[in-house]
mmCIF file of C-alpha atoms in Angstrom:
data_model
loop_
_atom_site.group_PDB
_atom_site.id
_atom_site.type_symbol
_atom_site.label_atom_id
_atom_site.label_comp_id
_atom_site.label_asym_id
_atom_site.label_seq_id
_atom_site.Cartn_x
_atom_site.Cartn_y
_atom_site.Cartn_z
ATOM 1 C CA MET S 23 -76.460 -73.693 -76.693
ATOM 2 C CA ARG S 24 -73.557 -71.425 -77.813
ATOM 3 C CA SER S 25 -76.097 -68.823 -80.259
ATOM 4 C CA ASP S 26 -78.373 -69.347 -76.533
ATOM 5 C CA ARG S 27 -75.294 -68.132 -74.419
ATOM 6 C CA SER S 28 -74.013 -65.371 -76.852
ATOM 7 C CA ALA S 29 -77.490 -64.009 -76.750
ATOM 8 C CA THR S 30 -77.052 -63.787 -72.883
ATOM 9 C CA ILE S 31 -73.986 -62.180 -73.195
ATOM 10 C CA ARG S 32 -75.287 -59.305 -75.584
ATOM 11 C CA GLU S 33 -78.620 -58.971 -73.503
ATOM 12 C CA ILE S 34 -75.656 -58.027 -70.630
ATOM 13 C CA GLU S 35 -73.586 -55.890 -72.813
ATOM 14 C CA SER S 36 -76.881 -54.333 -73.457
ATOM 15 C CA GLN S 37 -76.512 -52.617 -70.487
ATOM 16 C CA ALA S 38 -73.644 -50.917 -70.532
ATOM 17 C CA ALA S 39 -74.818 -47.509 -70.090
ATOM 18 C CA ILE S 40 -75.931 -49.251 -66.617
ATOM 19 C CA LEU S 41 -72.566 -50.572 -65.844
ATOM 20 C CA ASP S 42 -70.502 -47.255 -66.583
ATOM 21 C CA ALA S 43 -72.496 -45.851 -63.370
ATOM 22 C CA LEU S 44 -71.868 -47.725 -61.287
ATOM 23 C CA PRO S 45 -68.224 -47.188 -59.080
ATOM 24 C CA ALA S 46 -67.135 -51.587 -59.338
ATOM 25 C CA HIS S 47 -65.140 -52.234 -61.372
ATOM 26 C CA ILE S 48 -66.930 -55.072 -63.649
ATOM 27 C CA ALA S 49 -66.214 -57.087 -65.906
ATOM 28 C CA LEU S 50 -67.949 -59.632 -67.892
ATOM 29 C CA ILE S 51 -66.617 -63.236 -68.349
ATOM 30 C CA ASP S 52 -67.732 -65.852 -70.600
ATOM 31 C CA ALA S 53 -68.106 -69.637 -69.172
ATOM 32 C CA GLU S 54 -64.773 -70.368 -70.218
ATOM 33 C CA GLY S 55 -63.180 -67.807 -68.403
ATOM 34 C CA PHE S 56 -62.550 -65.096 -71.185
ATOM 35 C CA ILE S 57 -63.775 -60.869 -70.742
ATOM 36 C CA THR S 58 -66.243 -59.596 -72.697
ATOM 37 C CA SER S 59 -67.371 -56.723 -71.573
ATOM 38 C CA VAL S 60 -65.717 -54.278 -69.006
ATOM 39 C CA ASN S 61 -67.324 -51.023 -67.411
ATOM 40 C CA ARG S 62 -66.210 -47.932 -67.819
ATOM 41 C CA ALA S 63 -64.412 -47.731 -63.558
ATOM 42 C CA TRP S 64 -62.827 -51.441 -64.562
ATOM 43 C CA ARG S 65 -61.010 -49.566 -67.702
ATOM 44 C CA GLN S 66 -59.886 -46.433 -65.402
ATOM 45 C CA PHE S 67 -58.834 -48.531 -62.630
ATOM 46 C CA GLY S 68 -56.484 -50.319 -65.191
ATOM 47 C CA ASP S 69 -55.361 -47.046 -66.961
ATOM 48 C CA ALA S 70 -54.662 -45.555 -63.489
ATOM 49 C CA ASN S 71 -52.134 -48.666 -62.299
ATOM 50 C CA GLY S 72 -50.713 -49.091 -65.238
ATOM 51 C CA LEU S 73 -52.510 -52.348 -65.881
ATOM 52 C CA HIS S 74 -52.507 -51.978 -69.712
ATOM 53 C CA SER S 75 -50.722 -56.097 -69.675
ATOM 54 C CA PRO S 76 -53.318 -59.457 -70.738
ATOM 55 C CA GLY S 77 -55.271 -59.957 -68.013
ATOM 56 C CA HIS S 78 -57.261 -56.274 -67.658
ATOM 57 C CA GLU S 79 -58.481 -55.767 -71.456
ATOM 58 C CA VAL S 80 -61.854 -57.202 -73.441
ATOM 59 C CA GLY S 81 -60.246 -60.684 -75.299
ATOM 60 C CA VAL S 82 -58.118 -62.090 -72.672
ATOM 61 C CA ASN S 83 -58.962 -65.540 -70.809
ATOM 62 C CA TYR S 84 -58.936 -63.983 -66.531
ATOM 63 C CA LEU S 85 -59.052 -67.489 -65.118
ATOM 64 C CA ALA S 86 -55.645 -67.891 -66.942
ATOM 65 C CA ILE S 87 -53.729 -64.496 -66.302
ATOM 66 C CA CYS S 88 -55.024 -65.254 -62.277
ATOM 67 C CA ASP S 89 -53.694 -69.075 -62.712
ATOM 68 C CA GLY S 90 -50.370 -67.598 -63.818
ATOM 69 C CA ALA S 91 -50.079 -64.751 -60.886
ATOM 70 C CA ARG S 92 -47.082 -65.188 -59.097
ATOM 71 C CA GLY S 93 -45.039 -63.665 -55.802
ATOM 72 C CA LYS S 94 -47.209 -62.022 -53.385
ATOM 73 C CA ASP S 95 -50.145 -61.710 -55.404
ATOM 74 C CA ALA S 96 -50.087 -65.827 -56.279
ATOM 75 C CA ILE S 97 -52.836 -66.603 -53.135
ATOM 76 C CA PRO S 98 -55.567 -64.383 -53.611
ATOM 77 C CA ALA S 99 -55.175 -64.849 -57.804
ATOM 78 C CA HIS S 100 -55.280 -68.407 -57.379
ATOM 79 C CA ARG S 101 -58.188 -68.476 -54.388
ATOM 80 C CA ALA S 102 -60.496 -65.723 -57.018
ATOM 81 C CA ALA S 103 -59.831 -68.055 -60.126
ATOM 82 C CA ASN S 104 -61.074 -71.211 -57.691
ATOM 83 C CA GLY S 105 -64.233 -69.117 -56.614
ATOM 84 C CA ILE S 106 -65.419 -68.558 -60.500
ATOM 85 C CA ARG S 107 -64.884 -71.656 -61.571
ATOM 86 C CA SER S 108 -67.423 -72.885 -58.598
ATOM 87 C CA VAL S 109 -69.935 -70.508 -59.277
ATOM 88 C CA LEU S 110 -69.398 -71.462 -63.423
ATOM 89 C CA GLU S 111 -69.420 -75.518 -62.751
ATOM 90 C CA SER S 112 -72.586 -74.559 -60.557
ATOM 91 C CA ARG S 113 -71.037 -75.730 -57.603
ATOM 92 C CA ALA S 114 -71.881 -72.413 -55.579
ATOM 93 C CA LEU S 115 -74.605 -69.687 -56.076
ATOM 94 C CA SER S 116 -72.054 -67.312 -55.954
ATOM 95 C CA PHE S 117 -68.873 -66.245 -54.763
ATOM 96 C CA SER S 118 -67.035 -63.307 -52.295
ATOM 97 C CA MET S 119 -63.515 -62.972 -51.482
ATOM 98 C CA GLU S 120 -61.751 -59.885 -49.795
ATOM 99 C CA TYR S 121 -58.122 -58.851 -50.658
ATOM 100 C CA PRO S 122 -55.352 -56.346 -50.159
ATOM 101 C CA CYS S 123 -54.249 -54.443 -53.724
ATOM 102 C CA HIS S 124 -51.765 -52.049 -52.022
ATOM 103 C CA SER S 125 -49.976 -49.116 -54.192
ATOM 104 C CA PRO S 126 -46.405 -47.677 -53.604
ATOM 105 C CA ILE S 127 -48.802 -45.103 -52.251
ATOM 106 C CA GLU S 128 -51.653 -45.838 -50.340
ATOM 107 C CA GLN S 129 -53.004 -48.718 -48.783
ATOM 108 C CA ARG S 130 -55.524 -50.260 -51.001
ATOM 109 C CA TRP S 131 -58.722 -53.297 -49.875
ATOM 110 C CA PHE S 132 -61.471 -54.833 -52.262
ATOM 111 C CA VAL S 133 -64.271 -57.423 -52.409
ATOM 112 C CA MET S 134 -64.914 -59.280 -55.380
ATOM 113 C CA THR S 135 -67.791 -61.163 -55.925
ATOM 114 C CA ALA S 136 -68.680 -63.597 -58.687
ATOM 115 C CA THR S 137 -72.235 -64.331 -59.874
ATOM 116 C CA PRO S 138 -73.702 -65.839 -62.512
ATOM 117 C CA LEU S 139 -75.193 -63.819 -65.496
ATOM 118 C CA ALA S 140 -77.904 -67.021 -65.853
ATOM 119 C CA ASP S 141 -80.044 -69.624 -63.965
ATOM 120 C CA GLY S 142 -79.634 -72.923 -64.401
ATOM 121 C CA ARG S 143 -75.604 -74.096 -65.874
ATOM 122 C CA PRO S 144 -74.170 -70.685 -65.568
ATOM 123 C CA ASP S 145 -73.405 -69.174 -69.364
ATOM 124 C CA GLY S 146 -71.103 -66.470 -67.825
ATOM 125 C CA VAL S 147 -70.067 -64.678 -64.775
ATOM 126 C CA LEU S 148 -70.327 -60.874 -63.606
ATOM 127 C CA VAL S 149 -67.121 -60.777 -62.105
ATOM 128 C CA MET S 150 -66.837 -56.882 -59.755
ATOM 129 C CA HIS S 151 -64.772 -55.171 -57.722
ATOM 130 C CA GLN S 152 -65.285 -53.623 -54.801
ATOM 131 C CA THR S 153 -63.216 -51.110 -53.075
ATOM 132 C CA VAL S 154 -63.852 -51.335 -49.071
ATOM 133 C CA THR S 155 -60.340 -49.517 -48.013
ATOM 134 C CA ALA S 156 -62.211 -46.586 -46.377
ATOM 135 C CA GLU S 157 -63.341 -49.359 -44.270
ATOM 136 C CA ARG S 158 -60.363 -51.027 -43.275
ATOM 137 C CA LEU S 159 -58.748 -47.602 -42.514
ATOM 138 C CA ALA S 160 -61.175 -46.636 -39.872
ATOM 139 C CA GLU S 161 -61.410 -49.738 -38.780
ATOM 140 C CA ALA S 162 -57.358 -49.665 -38.478
ATOM 141 C CA SER S 163 -57.609 -46.441 -37.327
ATOM 142 C CA LEU S 164 -60.642 -47.764 -34.601
ATOM 143 C CA ARG S 165 -58.443 -50.495 -33.278
ATOM 144 C CA ASP S 166 -55.173 -47.885 -32.714
ATOM 145 C CA SER S 167 -57.606 -45.590 -30.957
ATOM 146 C CA GLU S 168 -58.972 -48.739 -28.405
ATOM 147 C CA LEU S 169 -55.660 -49.993 -28.166
ATOM 148 C CA ARG S 170 -54.284 -46.410 -26.532
ATOM 149 C CA PHE S 171 -57.338 -45.881 -24.594
ATOM 150 C CA ARG S 172 -56.627 -48.697 -22.921
ATOM 151 C CA GLN S 173 -52.443 -48.266 -22.664
ATOM 152 C CA LEU S 174 -53.978 -45.204 -20.614
ATOM 153 C CA ALA S 175 -56.423 -46.517 -19.076
ATOM 154 C CA GLU S 176 -54.343 -49.808 -17.458
ATOM 155 C CA ASN S 177 -52.094 -47.697 -16.481
ATOM 156 C CA ILE S 178 -53.191 -45.027 -14.525
ATOM 157 C CA ARG S 179 -54.266 -44.719 -10.755
ATOM 158 C CA ASP S 180 -58.280 -44.314 -11.906
ATOM 159 C CA ALA S 181 -60.970 -46.216 -13.280
ATOM 160 C CA PHE S 182 -62.299 -46.163 -16.504
ATOM 161 C CA PHE S 183 -65.587 -47.685 -17.325
ATOM 162 C CA LEU S 184 -68.254 -47.706 -20.512
ATOM 163 C CA GLN S 185 -71.610 -49.433 -20.106
ATOM 164 C CA ASP S 186 -74.236 -49.973 -22.922
ATOM 165 C CA ILE S 187 -77.231 -46.725 -21.207
ATOM 166 C CA LEU S 188 -79.577 -49.201 -22.324
ATOM 167 C CA THR S 189 -79.113 -52.946 -21.188
ATOM 168 C CA SER S 190 -76.345 -51.714 -17.906
ATOM 169 C CA ARG S 191 -74.176 -53.820 -19.794
ATOM 170 C CA MET S 192 -70.761 -53.144 -18.414
ATOM 171 C CA LEU S 193 -68.212 -52.734 -22.006
ATOM 172 C CA TYR S 194 -64.847 -52.404 -20.057
ATOM 173 C CA ILE S 195 -63.807 -51.394 -16.783
ATOM 174 C CA SER S 196 -59.914 -50.592 -16.041
ATOM 175 C CA PRO S 197 -57.337 -52.784 -14.077
ATOM 176 C CA ALA S 198 -58.227 -50.142 -11.709
ATOM 177 C CA TYR S 199 -61.508 -51.062 -10.147
ATOM 178 C CA ALA S 200 -59.611 -54.153 -8.585
ATOM 179 C CA GLU S 201 -57.537 -52.063 -6.840
ATOM 180 C CA ILE S 202 -59.683 -49.182 -5.411
ATOM 181 C CA TRP S 203 -62.634 -51.296 -4.931
ATOM 182 C CA GLY S 204 -60.947 -54.580 -3.870
ATOM 183 C CA ARG S 205 -63.488 -57.001 -6.369
ATOM 184 C CA SER S 206 -62.617 -58.448 -9.678
ATOM 185 C CA CYS S 207 -63.603 -56.566 -12.907
ATOM 186 C CA GLU S 208 -65.237 -60.178 -13.751
ATOM 187 C CA SER S 209 -67.179 -59.894 -10.885
ATOM 188 C CA LEU S 210 -68.987 -55.835 -12.024
ATOM 189 C CA TYR S 211 -68.666 -57.740 -15.617
ATOM 190 C CA ALA S 212 -70.721 -60.391 -14.402
ATOM 191 C CA ASP S 213 -73.204 -57.810 -12.121
ATOM 192 C CA PRO S 214 -73.095 -54.243 -13.524
ATOM 193 C CA GLN S 215 -74.630 -52.907 -10.073
ATOM 194 C CA SER S 216 -72.365 -54.735 -8.237
ATOM 195 C CA TRP S 217 -70.774 -51.643 -7.524
ATOM 196 C CA ILE S 218 -73.267 -49.627 -5.714
ATOM 197 C CA GLU S 219 -73.378 -52.792 -2.926
ATOM 198 C CA ALA S 220 -69.929 -51.721 -1.904
ATOM 199 C CA ILE S 221 -70.847 -48.308 -1.204
ATOM 200 C CA HIS S 222 -71.461 -47.481 2.277
ATOM 201 C CA PRO S 223 -74.238 -48.145 4.132
ATOM 202 C CA GLY S 224 -74.598 -44.478 5.250
ATOM 203 C CA ASP S 225 -73.892 -42.910 1.346
ATOM 204 C CA ARG S 226 -76.028 -45.933 -0.566
ATOM 205 C CA SER S 227 -79.927 -44.355 -0.692
ATOM 206 C CA ALA S 228 -78.539 -41.189 -1.614
ATOM 207 C CA ILE S 229 -76.171 -42.160 -4.543
ATOM 208 C CA GLU S 230 -78.903 -44.383 -5.784
ATOM 209 C CA GLN S 231 -81.686 -41.896 -5.653
ATOM 210 C CA LYS S 232 -79.580 -39.764 -7.416
ATOM 211 C CA TYR S 233 -77.842 -42.431 -9.617
ATOM 212 C CA LYS S 234 -81.275 -43.356 -10.802
ATOM 213 C CA ALA S 235 -82.400 -39.672 -11.704
ATOM 214 C CA ALA S 236 -79.537 -38.956 -13.250
ATOM 215 C CA LEU S 237 -79.499 -41.888 -15.488
ATOM 216 C CA SER S 238 -80.837 -40.849 -18.567
ATOM 217 C CA SER S 239 -79.313 -38.345 -19.338
ATOM 218 C CA GLY S 240 -75.790 -40.316 -19.274
ATOM 219 C CA ARG S 241 -73.955 -37.463 -17.384
ATOM 220 C CA ILE S 242 -73.592 -37.976 -13.535
ATOM 221 C CA GLU S 243 -71.800 -36.482 -10.896
ATOM 222 C CA LEU S 244 -70.693 -39.119 -7.921
ATOM 223 C CA LEU S 245 -68.995 -38.555 -4.187
ATOM 224 C CA TYR S 246 -69.736 -41.468 -1.942
ATOM 225 C CA ARG S 247 -67.658 -44.412 0.009
ATOM 226 C CA ILE S 248 -67.190 -47.522 -0.089
ATOM 227 C CA VAL S 249 -66.539 -49.990 2.151
ATOM 228 C CA ARG S 250 -63.496 -52.465 0.624
ATOM 229 C CA PRO S 251 -63.533 -56.419 1.444
ATOM 230 C CA ASP S 252 -60.955 -55.794 4.064
ATOM 231 C CA GLY S 253 -63.921 -53.283 6.113
ATOM 232 C CA SER S 254 -61.502 -50.171 5.144
ATOM 233 C CA ILE S 255 -63.011 -47.277 3.896
ATOM 234 C CA ARG S 256 -61.997 -45.735 0.759
ATOM 235 C CA TRP S 257 -63.745 -41.765 -1.159
ATOM 236 C CA ILE S 258 -64.798 -42.190 -4.774
ATOM 237 C CA GLN S 259 -65.624 -39.468 -6.966
ATOM 238 C CA SER S 260 -67.030 -40.757 -9.815
ATOM 239 C CA LYS S 261 -67.956 -38.339 -13.052
ATOM 240 C CA SER S 262 -69.689 -39.473 -16.528
ATOM 241 C CA PHE S 263 -71.311 -38.857 -19.579
ATOM 242 C CA PRO S 264 -73.233 -39.834 -22.573
ATOM 243 C CA VAL S 265 -71.807 -41.097 -25.796
ATOM 244 C CA ILE S 266 -73.739 -39.968 -28.483
ATOM 245 C CA ASP S 267 -74.478 -40.860 -32.182
ATOM 246 C CA ASN S 268 -74.858 -38.228 -35.321
ATOM 247 C CA ALA S 269 -79.150 -39.144 -34.532
ATOM 248 C CA GLY S 270 -78.496 -37.837 -31.217
ATOM 249 C CA THR S 271 -79.276 -40.440 -29.678
ATOM 250 C CA ILE S 272 -77.180 -41.803 -26.255
ATOM 251 C CA LEU S 273 -75.516 -45.228 -26.646
ATOM 252 C CA ARG S 274 -73.014 -45.970 -23.579
ATOM 253 C CA ARG S 275 -72.221 -43.662 -21.229
ATOM 254 C CA ALA S 276 -68.384 -43.275 -20.390
ATOM 255 C CA GLY S 277 -66.801 -42.016 -17.124
ATOM 256 C CA VAL S 278 -63.555 -42.189 -14.179
ATOM 257 C CA ALA S 279 -63.782 -42.832 -10.865
ATOM 258 C CA THR S 280 -61.019 -41.837 -8.758
ATOM 259 C CA ASP S 281 -60.334 -42.153 -5.456
ATOM 260 C CA ILE S 282 -60.034 -39.558 -3.891
ATOM 261 C CA THR S 283 -59.410 -40.280 0.312
ATOM 262 C CA GLU S 284 -56.048 -38.905 0.724
ATOM 263 C CA ARG S 285 -56.891 -35.530 -0.421
ATOM 264 C CA LYS S 286 -60.494 -36.198 1.512
ATOM 265 C CA GLN S 287 -58.548 -36.844 4.347
ATOM 266 C CA ALA S 288 -56.149 -33.620 4.371
ATOM 267 C CA LEU S 289 -59.341 -31.882 3.480
ATOM 268 C CA ASP S 290 -60.521 -32.097 6.589
ATOM 269 C CA ALA S 291 -57.332 -32.306 8.739
ATOM 270 C CA MET S 292 -57.600 -28.952 7.052
ATOM 271 C CA ALA S 293 -60.729 -28.090 7.606
ATOM 272 C CA ALA S 294 -60.148 -29.334 10.858
ATOM 273 C CA SER S 295 -56.964 -27.591 12.121
ATOM 274 C CA GLU S 296 -58.895 -24.589 10.433
ATOM 275 C CA ALA S 297 -61.077 -24.631 13.156
ATOM 276 C CA GLU S 298 -59.648 -24.997 15.966
ATOM 277 C CA GLN S 299 -57.457 -21.739 15.008
ATOM 278 C CA ARG S 300 -60.365 -19.950 14.301
ATOM 279 C CA ASN S 301 -61.272 -21.333 18.171
ATOM 280 C CA LEU S 302 -58.128 -20.342 18.801
ATOM 281 C CA VAL S 303 -58.322 -16.496 17.815
ATOM 282 C CA GLN S 304 -61.547 -16.163 18.853
ATOM 283 C CA GLN S 305 -59.839 -17.343 22.878
ATOM 284 C CA LEU S 306 -57.220 -15.183 22.831
ATOM 285 C CA GLU S 307 -59.806 -12.484 21.542
ATOM 286 C CA ALA S 308 -62.042 -12.939 24.297
ATOM 287 C CA GLU S 309 -58.385 -12.824 26.471
ATOM 288 C CA ARG S 310 -57.406 -9.539 24.944
ATOM 289 C CA ALA S 311 -60.909 -8.052 26.017
ATOM 290 C CA ARG S 312 -60.859 -9.512 29.695
ATOM 291 C CA LEU S 313 -56.885 -7.872 30.102
ATOM 292 C CA VAL S 314 -57.757 -4.627 28.850
ATOM 293 C CA ALA S 315 -60.804 -4.283 30.593
ATOM 294 C CA ALA S 316 -58.785 -5.127 33.535
ATOM 295 C CA GLN S 317 -55.973 -2.857 32.931
ATOM 296 C CA ARG S 318 -58.701 -0.095 31.826
ATOM 297 C CA VAL S 319 -60.213 -0.995 36.156
ATOM 298 C CA ALA S 320 -56.772 -1.088 37.757
ATOM 299 C CA LYS S 321 -55.574 1.454 35.588
ATOM 300 C CA ILE S 322 -52.593 -0.613 35.000
ATOM 301 C CA GLY S 323 -51.095 -0.423 30.897
ATOM 302 C CA SER S 324 -48.686 -3.250 29.220
ATOM 303 C CA TRP S 325 -45.928 -2.936 26.635
ATOM 304 C CA ASP S 326 -43.729 -5.021 24.901
ATOM 305 C CA THR S 327 -39.925 -4.202 23.612
ATOM 306 C CA ASP S 328 -38.196 -6.320 21.090
ATOM 307 C CA LEU S 329 -34.835 -6.159 22.452
ATOM 308 C CA ALA S 330 -32.924 -6.518 18.489
ATOM 309 C CA THR S 331 -35.473 -3.607 17.235
ATOM 310 C CA LEU S 332 -36.166 -2.278 20.654
ATOM 311 C CA SER S 333 -39.897 -1.696 18.841
ATOM 312 C CA VAL S 334 -42.339 -1.320 21.092
ATOM 313 C CA ILE S 335 -45.560 -2.602 21.657
ATOM 314 C CA TRP S 336 -47.922 -0.041 23.768
ATOM 315 C CA SER S 337 -51.869 -1.507 24.964
ATOM 316 C CA GLU S 338 -54.498 0.927 25.220
ATOM 317 C CA GLU S 339 -54.353 1.683 28.864
ATOM 318 C CA THR S 340 -50.888 2.288 29.256
ATOM 319 C CA HIS S 341 -51.303 4.564 25.844
ATOM 320 C CA ARG S 342 -53.553 5.904 27.433
ATOM 321 C CA ILE S 343 -51.836 6.749 31.015
ATOM 322 C CA HIS S 344 -49.047 8.151 28.895
ATOM 323 C CA GLU S 345 -51.710 10.570 26.725
ATOM 324 C CA THR S 346 -51.030 9.719 23.308
ATOM 325 C CA ASP S 347 -53.059 9.073 20.526
ATOM 326 C CA PRO S 348 -52.908 5.210 19.337
ATOM 327 C CA SER S 349 -53.701 6.575 15.297
ATOM 328 C CA LEU S 350 -50.623 8.730 15.676
ATOM 329 C CA PHE S 351 -48.429 7.867 18.269
ATOM 330 C CA HIS S 352 -45.984 4.641 17.798
ATOM 331 C CA PRO S 353 -44.249 3.607 20.241
ATOM 332 C CA THR S 354 -40.753 3.104 19.908
ATOM 333 C CA HIS S 355 -37.800 3.724 23.274
ATOM 334 C CA GLN S 356 -36.873 6.614 22.725
ATOM 335 C CA GLY S 357 -40.316 7.736 21.977
ATOM 336 C CA PHE S 358 -40.999 6.599 25.531
ATOM 337 C CA ILE S 359 -37.640 7.784 26.911
ATOM 338 C CA ALA S 360 -38.903 11.462 25.541
ATOM 339 C CA LEU S 361 -42.027 11.681 27.210
ATOM 340 C CA VAL S 362 -39.899 10.464 31.019
ATOM 341 C CA HIS S 363 -39.100 13.909 32.617
ATOM 342 C CA PRO S 364 -35.815 15.610 32.241
ATOM 343 C CA ALA S 365 -35.253 14.881 35.362
ATOM 344 C CA ASP S 366 -35.465 10.971 35.426
ATOM 345 C CA ARG S 367 -33.901 10.124 31.598
ATOM 346 C CA GLU S 368 -30.891 9.223 32.906
ATOM 347 C CA ALA S 369 -32.632 7.090 36.290
ATOM 348 C CA VAL S 370 -34.889 4.944 33.936
ATOM 349 C CA GLY S 371 -32.206 4.320 31.168
ATOM 350 C CA SER S 372 -30.078 2.947 33.195
ATOM 351 C CA ALA S 373 -33.031 0.679 35.123
ATOM 352 C CA PHE S 374 -33.461 -0.331 31.676
ATOM 353 C CA ALA S 375 -30.812 -1.554 30.967
ATOM 354 C CA ARG S 376 -29.854 -3.545 34.231
ATOM 355 C CA SER S 377 -33.079 -5.636 33.776
ATOM 356 C CA LEU S 378 -31.299 -6.741 30.466
ATOM 357 C CA ASP S 379 -28.534 -7.811 32.699
ATOM 358 C CA GLN S 380 -29.608 -9.356 35.776
ATOM 359 C CA HIS S 381 -32.559 -11.425 33.749
ATOM 360 C CA HIS S 382 -35.275 -10.641 36.655
ATOM 361 C CA ALA S 383 -38.402 -8.488 37.113
ATOM 362 C CA ASN S 384 -37.209 -4.749 37.715
ATOM 363 C CA ALA S 385 -39.379 -1.846 39.323
ATOM 364 C CA ILE S 386 -38.686 2.457 39.212
ATOM 365 C CA GLU S 387 -40.782 5.082 40.148
ATOM 366 C CA HIS S 388 -40.860 8.323 37.875
ATOM 367 C CA ARG S 389 -42.121 11.351 36.614
ATOM 368 C CA LEU S 390 -43.815 11.771 33.021
ATOM 369 C CA LEU S 391 -43.876 14.958 31.706
ATOM 370 C CA LEU S 392 -47.179 15.314 28.939
ATOM 371 C CA ALA S 393 -47.249 17.854 25.933
ATOM 372 C CA ASP S 394 -49.549 20.824 28.512
ATOM 373 C CA GLY S 395 -47.154 20.904 31.240
ATOM 374 C CA ARG S 396 -48.155 18.217 33.511
ATOM 375 C CA ILE S 397 -46.118 15.692 35.264
ATOM 376 C CA LYS S 398 -47.857 12.354 35.989
ATOM 377 C CA HIS S 399 -45.755 9.970 38.482
ATOM 378 C CA VAL S 400 -46.260 6.722 37.802
ATOM 379 C CA GLU S 401 -44.093 3.128 38.229
ATOM 380 C CA GLU S 402 -42.716 0.687 35.879
ATOM 381 C CA ARG S 403 -42.130 -2.831 36.270
#
C-alpha cells in the first residue's frame, strides 16, 4: 500500500513544471499530513512573507502546524486542518474555505481548497491557496459606493430610481418617491408601472407613448402632472439614462424625478405677469396714439415738468407749436423761457411760481419769439 501511495505521489510530483506555472500556491500533502512538494508560487509567498519556519516547507507536517496555531489565526488554521482530514478520511469529496491573511501593509483574502490525489481511499491531498483579494476589495468598494449612493438618495428631495431594462423590475427607489407621489415605495416595487397610473389623465396618453418610444434607448426626459391620493396635483420632471456594460449592452435604467410644482407655478405666474404687462403697454401705446392724434387735431400740446430737477417732457404737438426739432431740442424749463418773448418772460416765470404755491390750475397768455423773428400767441395752462 505504501508503495502504491508513493507511486501516486511521484506521479503528481512529476508534473512539478505544470504546478510551477500556476499562480495559485500549491502543496502536495500525504496521508499523514506531511508536505511532499510545493510549487514556485508557494515558495515565493513564503519567502516574501518571511515564512521560512516549519509549516511552509517540504518535509514538515502541515496538519500539525495548523493544529498548533494560536492567536488570531487559530480558528481558520484549525478549520483548515479539520477540512483536510475530512478529505483524507473520505468523509468529504473536497473541502474549501475562505480566510483573511492580512499583512501590515495590505489586506488580503484567500480561498483554500483540498482535493484528493486519487479516487477511493486518498493517499494524499492537493492543497491550493488562491487569492481573492481583488474580488473582496471590489465588493467592499461597491458596498461603499452603494452606501454613499443611498445616503445621498435618501437625504435629498428628488426621487432616485434604478430599473432593470429587461424585466422593468424596480431595483431601487429612494424614499422621496413616497413624499412626492403620496404612494409607498413598496407599491412601486410590487408594480413598476404604478407610477404611470398616477399621471394626470390629461397627460397620461402622451407620456405613455413617449415613454414606450424611448424605453429601448434607456434615455428618457419627461414633463408631466401627477394626481396624488389626496387630489392635489404636482408637476414632475424626470430624466433617466442607460447603465451599459463593457459590451455595450443596456442593463439598467437609472434616473431622477423632481417635483417642480413651485417652480412651474412661479414660471406660469411670471408668464402671466409678462403677458399682462405686454397688454398694458399695448393699451398705453394705443392711448398715447389717440392722445397724439387728439392734440394734433385740437392744436393743443402737453408738457410735464419734474419739480425736483426742472427737466421737461414735451409732446409732439408742443414741439410743433414751438417749432422745435425733437431730435435737436431737448426741453428744459430755462430752454422754454428762452423761447418766450422777452417782454413776457417775467410774467410767465411768476405764473409758474404761483402755480407751485397755490397747488391749483393756473393759466396765462403770452407770446413766443420764434427763430425767424415771427411772434406766436399761445395760452399756457
